[in-house]
Coordinates of C-alpha atoms and ligand atoms in Angstrom, one line a residue:
A1 CA 79.8 79.3 88.7
P2 CA 83.6 79.0 88.5
D3 CA 86.0 81.4 90.1
L4 CA 87.8 82.7 87.0
P5 CA 91.6 82.7 87.5
V6 CA 92.5 86.4 87.3
A7 CA 95.8 85.3 85.9
N8 CA 94.0 84.1 82.8
V9 CA 92.3 87.4 82.4
K10 CA 95.6 89.2 82.8
A11 CA 97.2 86.9 80.2
H12 CA 94.6 88.1 77.7
L13 CA 95.3 91.7 78.7
S14 CA 99.1 91.1 78.2
Q15 CA 98.3 89.9 74.7
L16 CA 96.2 93.0 74.0
Q17 CA 99.1 95.1 75.3
S18 CA 101.5 93.4 72.9
I19 CA 99.1 93.8 70.1
A20 CA 98.8 97.6 70.7
T21 CA 102.6 97.9 71.0
A22 CA 103.0 96.1 67.7
N23 CA 100.4 98.2 66.0
G24 CA 101.3 101.9 66.6
G25 CA 100.4 101.9 70.2
N26 CA 96.6 101.5 70.0
R27 CA 93.7 99.2 69.2
A28 CA 91.4 101.8 67.8
H29 CA 88.6 101.4 65.2
G30 CA 89.9 101.4 61.7
R31 CA 93.5 100.7 62.8
T32 CA 95.4 97.5 62.5
G33 CA 95.5 97.0 66.3
Y34 CA 91.7 96.6 66.4
R35 CA 91.5 93.8 63.9
A36 CA 94.5 92.1 65.5
S37 CA 92.7 92.3 68.9
L38 CA 89.6 90.7 67.3
D39 CA 91.6 88.0 65.6
Y40 CA 93.2 87.1 69.0
V41 CA 89.8 86.8 70.7
K42 CA 88.3 84.9 67.8
A43 CA 91.2 82.3 67.7
K44 CA 90.7 81.5 71.4
L45 CA 86.9 81.1 70.9
D46 CA 87.2 78.9 67.7
A47 CA 89.7 76.6 69.6
A48 CA 87.1 76.3 72.4
G49 CA 84.2 75.2 70.2
F50 CA 82.3 78.4 69.8
T51 CA 80.5 79.3 66.5
T52 CA 82.0 82.7 65.6
T53 CA 80.9 85.3 63.2
I54 CA 82.5 88.5 62.2
Q55 CA 80.1 91.3 61.3
Q56 CA 81.5 94.1 59.2
F57 CA 80.3 97.8 59.1
T58 CA 81.6 101.1 58.1
S59 CA 82.2 104.1 60.4
S60 CA 84.0 107.3 59.5
S61 CA 84.8 105.7 56.1
R62 CA 86.8 102.9 57.8
T63 CA 85.8 99.3 58.1
G64 CA 84.7 98.1 61.6
Y65 CA 84.1 94.6 62.9
N66 CA 81.9 93.0 65.5
L67 CA 82.7 89.5 66.8
I68 CA 79.8 87.3 67.8
A69 CA 80.4 83.9 69.4
D70 CA 77.5 81.4 70.0
W71 CA 77.9 78.5 72.4
P72 CA 76.1 75.6 70.6
G73 CA 72.9 74.4 72.4
G74 CA 70.4 76.0 74.7
D75 CA 67.0 77.1 73.9
T76 CA 67.5 79.6 71.0
P77 CA 64.2 81.6 71.6
R78 CA 65.8 82.7 74.9
V79 CA 69.3 84.1 74.3
V80 CA 71.4 85.5 77.1
M81 CA 74.1 87.8 75.7
A82 CA 77.3 89.1 77.4
G83 CA 79.4 91.6 75.5
S84 CA 82.0 94.4 75.7
P85 CA 83.5 97.1 73.5
L86 CA 86.8 95.9 72.2
D87 CA 88.2 99.1 70.6
S88 CA 90.5 101.6 72.3
V89 CA 90.8 105.3 71.6
T90 CA 93.7 106.3 69.3
A91 CA 95.6 107.8 72.3
G92 CA 96.7 104.5 73.8
P93 CA 96.4 100.7 74.2
G94 CA 93.0 100.8 76.1
I95 CA 93.9 98.1 78.5
N96 CA 91.3 99.1 81.2
D97 CA 89.1 100.8 78.6
N98 CA 88.2 98.4 77.4
G99 CA 90.6 95.4 77.4
S100 CA 89.4 94.7 80.9
G101 CA 85.8 94.0 79.9
S102 CA 86.8 92.2 76.7
A103 CA 89.3 89.9 78.5
A104 CA 86.8 89.1 81.3
V105 CA 84.0 88.2 78.8
L106 CA 86.5 86.1 76.8
E107 CA 87.6 84.2 79.9
T108 CA 84.0 83.6 80.9
A109 CA 83.3 82.2 77.5
L110 CA 86.4 79.9 77.8
A111 CA 85.2 78.8 81.3
V112 CA 81.8 77.8 79.7
S113 CA 83.7 75.7 77.3
R114 CA 86.0 74.2 80.0
A115 CA 82.9 73.3 82.0
G116 CA 81.1 71.9 79.0
L117 CA 78.2 74.0 80.3
Q118 CA 74.7 73.0 79.0
P119 CA 72.6 76.0 79.9
T120 CA 68.8 76.0 79.3
R121 CA 69.1 79.3 77.5
H122 CA 71.3 79.9 74.5
L123 CA 74.5 81.7 75.3
R124 CA 76.0 84.4 73.0
F125 CA 79.0 86.5 73.6
A126 CA 80.0 89.7 71.6
W127 CA 82.9 92.1 71.2
W128 CA 81.9 95.4 69.7
G129 CA 83.8 97.7 67.3
A130 CA 83.8 101.5 67.3
E131 CA 82.2 101.9 70.7
E132 CA 84.4 105.0 71.2
L133 CA 82.9 106.6 68.1
G134 CA 79.4 106.3 69.7
M135 CA 78.5 102.7 70.2
V136 CA 78.6 102.2 66.4
G137 CA 79.2 98.5 66.3
S138 CA 76.6 97.5 68.9
R139 CA 74.0 99.8 67.3
Y140 CA 74.7 98.2 63.9
Y141 CA 74.2 94.8 65.4
V142 CA 70.9 95.7 67.1
N143 CA 69.6 97.5 64.0
N144 CA 70.3 94.5 61.8
L145 CA 68.5 92.0 64.1
S146 CA 65.2 90.8 62.6
S147 CA 62.3 91.5 65.0
T148 CA 62.2 87.8 65.7
N149 CA 65.8 87.6 66.6
R150 CA 65.5 90.8 68.6
S151 CA 62.6 89.4 70.6
R152 CA 64.7 86.2 71.4
I153 CA 67.3 88.2 73.4
S154 CA 66.2 87.9 77.0
A155 CA 69.2 89.8 78.5
Y156 CA 72.3 91.8 77.4
L157 CA 75.1 92.2 79.9
N158 CA 77.7 94.9 79.3
F159 CA 81.2 95.2 80.7
D160 CA 83.1 98.4 79.8
M161 CA 85.9 99.3 82.2
I162 CA 86.0 96.8 85.1
G163 CA 89.6 97.0 86.2
S164 CA 90.1 100.6 87.1
P165 CA 93.3 101.3 89.1
N166 CA 91.4 103.3 91.8
P167 CA 88.3 101.2 91.5
G168 CA 84.7 101.7 92.5
Y169 CA 82.1 98.8 92.3
F170 CA 79.2 100.1 90.3
V171 CA 76.2 98.0 89.1
Y172 CA 74.0 99.2 86.3
D173 CA 70.5 100.0 87.5
D174 CA 68.6 99.2 84.4
D175 CA 66.9 95.8 84.7
P176 CA 66.1 95.0 88.3
T177 CA 66.6 91.2 87.9
I178 CA 70.0 91.6 86.4
E179 CA 70.9 94.3 88.9
Q180 CA 69.9 92.0 91.8
T181 CA 72.0 89.1 90.4
F182 CA 75.1 91.2 90.5
K183 CA 74.3 92.7 93.9
T184 CA 73.7 89.2 95.3
Y185 CA 77.2 88.2 94.1
F186 CA 78.9 91.2 95.6
S187 CA 77.1 90.9 98.9
G188 CA 78.4 87.3 99.1
L189 CA 81.9 88.8 98.9
G190 CA 81.0 91.5 101.5
V191 CA 81.7 94.2 98.9
P192 CA 79.3 97.1 98.9
T193 CA 78.2 98.4 95.5
E194 CA 76.7 101.6 94.1
I195 CA 74.3 102.3 91.3
E196 CA 76.1 103.2 88.0
T197 CA 75.1 106.8 87.2
E198 CA 78.0 108.0 85.1
G199 CA 77.2 106.1 82.0
D200 CA 73.5 105.9 81.1
G201 CA 73.6 105.7 77.3
R202 CA 77.4 105.8 77.3
S203 CA 78.2 102.2 76.4
D204 CA 77.2 99.3 74.3
H205 CA 74.2 98.4 76.4
A206 CA 72.4 101.5 75.2
P207 CA 71.3 100.2 71.7
F208 CA 69.9 97.1 73.4
K209 CA 68.1 99.1 76.1
N210 CA 66.7 101.4 73.4
V211 CA 64.8 98.5 71.8
G212 CA 63.5 97.2 75.1
I213 CA 65.9 94.4 75.8
P214 CA 66.7 94.0 79.5
V215 CA 70.3 95.2 80.2
G216 CA 72.7 95.2 83.0
G217 CA 76.4 95.4 83.7
L218 CA 79.3 96.4 85.8
F219 CA 81.6 99.4 85.9
S220 CA 84.7 100.3 88.0
G221 CA 84.8 104.1 87.2
A222 CA 86.4 106.4 84.7
D223 CA 87.3 110.1 85.0
Y224 CA 85.0 110.9 87.9
V225 CA 86.8 111.5 91.3
K226 CA 86.4 109.0 94.2
T227 CA 84.9 110.6 97.2
S228 CA 86.2 110.1 100.8
A229 CA 83.0 108.1 101.6
Q230 CA 83.7 105.8 98.6
A231 CA 87.4 105.4 99.6
A232 CA 86.2 104.5 103.1
K233 CA 84.2 101.6 101.8
W234 CA 86.2 100.5 98.8
G235 CA 89.8 101.6 99.7
G236 CA 91.9 103.4 97.2
T237 CA 92.5 107.1 97.0
A238 CA 89.9 109.8 97.7
G239 CA 90.1 112.9 95.6
Q240 CA 91.6 111.0 92.6
P241 CA 89.8 109.7 89.5
F242 CA 88.8 106.1 89.4
D243 CA 91.0 105.8 86.3
R244 CA 93.5 108.7 85.9
C245 CA 94.6 107.2 82.6
Y246 CA 91.1 107.2 81.0
H247 CA 91.5 107.8 77.3
S248 CA 95.2 108.4 77.8
S249 CA 98.5 106.8 76.6
C250 CA 99.0 105.5 80.1
D251 CA 96.0 103.1 79.9
T252 CA 98.5 100.2 79.7
I253 CA 98.8 96.8 81.4
A254 CA 100.1 98.7 84.5
N255 CA 96.7 100.6 84.6
L256 CA 94.8 97.9 86.4
N257 CA 93.6 96.9 89.9
D258 CA 93.8 93.1 89.9
T259 CA 91.3 92.8 92.8
A260 CA 88.6 94.7 91.0
L261 CA 89.4 92.8 87.8
D262 CA 89.1 89.5 89.5
R263 CA 85.9 90.4 91.5
N264 CA 84.2 91.8 88.4
A265 CA 85.2 88.8 86.2
D266 CA 83.9 86.4 88.8
A267 CA 80.6 88.4 89.1
L268 CA 80.4 88.2 85.3
A269 CA 80.7 84.5 85.3
Y270 CA 78.2 84.2 88.2
A271 CA 75.6 86.2 86.3
V272 CA 76.1 84.3 83.0
W273 CA 75.7 81.0 84.9
T274 CA 72.7 82.2 86.9
L275 CA 70.8 83.9 84.1
S276 CA 71.3 81.2 81.5
S277 CA 69.9 78.3 83.6
Ligands
DTR301 N1 81.8 104.5 77.6 C1 83.1 104.2 78.1 C2 83.4 104.9 79.5 C3 82.3 105.0 80.4 C4 82.0 106.2 81.0 N2 80.9 106.0 81.8 C5 80.5 104.7 81.7 C6 79.5 104.1 82.4 C7 79.3 102.7 82.1 C8 80.1 102.1 81.1 C9 81.2 102.8 80.5 C10 81.3 104.1 80.8 C11 84.2 104.7 77.2 O1 84.3 105.9 77.1 O2 84.9 103.9 76.6
ZN302 ZN1 88.6 85.0 90.5
ZN303 ZN1 86.6 104.9 76.2

């Protein structure tokens, strides 16, 4: 798997920041900044040879959109998906929550294209709308899968907040194989991880898990406070939240830890390469 240049991930985040700034300061469901974010991601994927689909839905009487990108080839009865919520809250630009996951999933997809990867399994990437309203977009996608298409999804990987300024390294403890894939990557870096406990059912992996699809993912922490034990192994500041700008106007391009962003993006790429071949 490639080492994703964190500069590329940051470039996507700078674009999302500009989009928020140009659209009333946010990228929230039902606002112009959300659709502009989706259009940015879609344009990159179309140029890289993906087959993209926009899926519309309604939530709180506003139109929402999911973006699905299929990498042509691979054995379609066995689909590996990687996705992330793309919408912010209305309070701010949502760069860590969740531009960070969205940008890392995008850069992984672009790396697949650059490599001309020919995985044995079919690769599908997704950016979800209205996650902040209760995983509305991802639930709409799962509910509208035929039972055949649902049974074809062998894994769904979720990335929601992976660049927190006072980062922790949390791995979802849902599917053991997926969990071990991430743990193997981080042990190769010499970075200790913890089980993600803050978010069961609190992000876009939940609708997939609810229908029995194996899920996993990474998380760098939100409004919980980093303990001194965690600061001892990860650095950062004990007694402070992992992301003090969670759901706030200060969740801007300055609200990131580049090391966490890079490590998590590289772990994402490693898992996509590993699980799809
Ligand atoms: N659902 C995210 C934040 C969040 C809180 N806990 C977790 C755990 C795992 C993933 C994400 C989260 C949001 O509020 O946008
Ligand atoms: Zn990297
Ligand atoms: Zn959020």
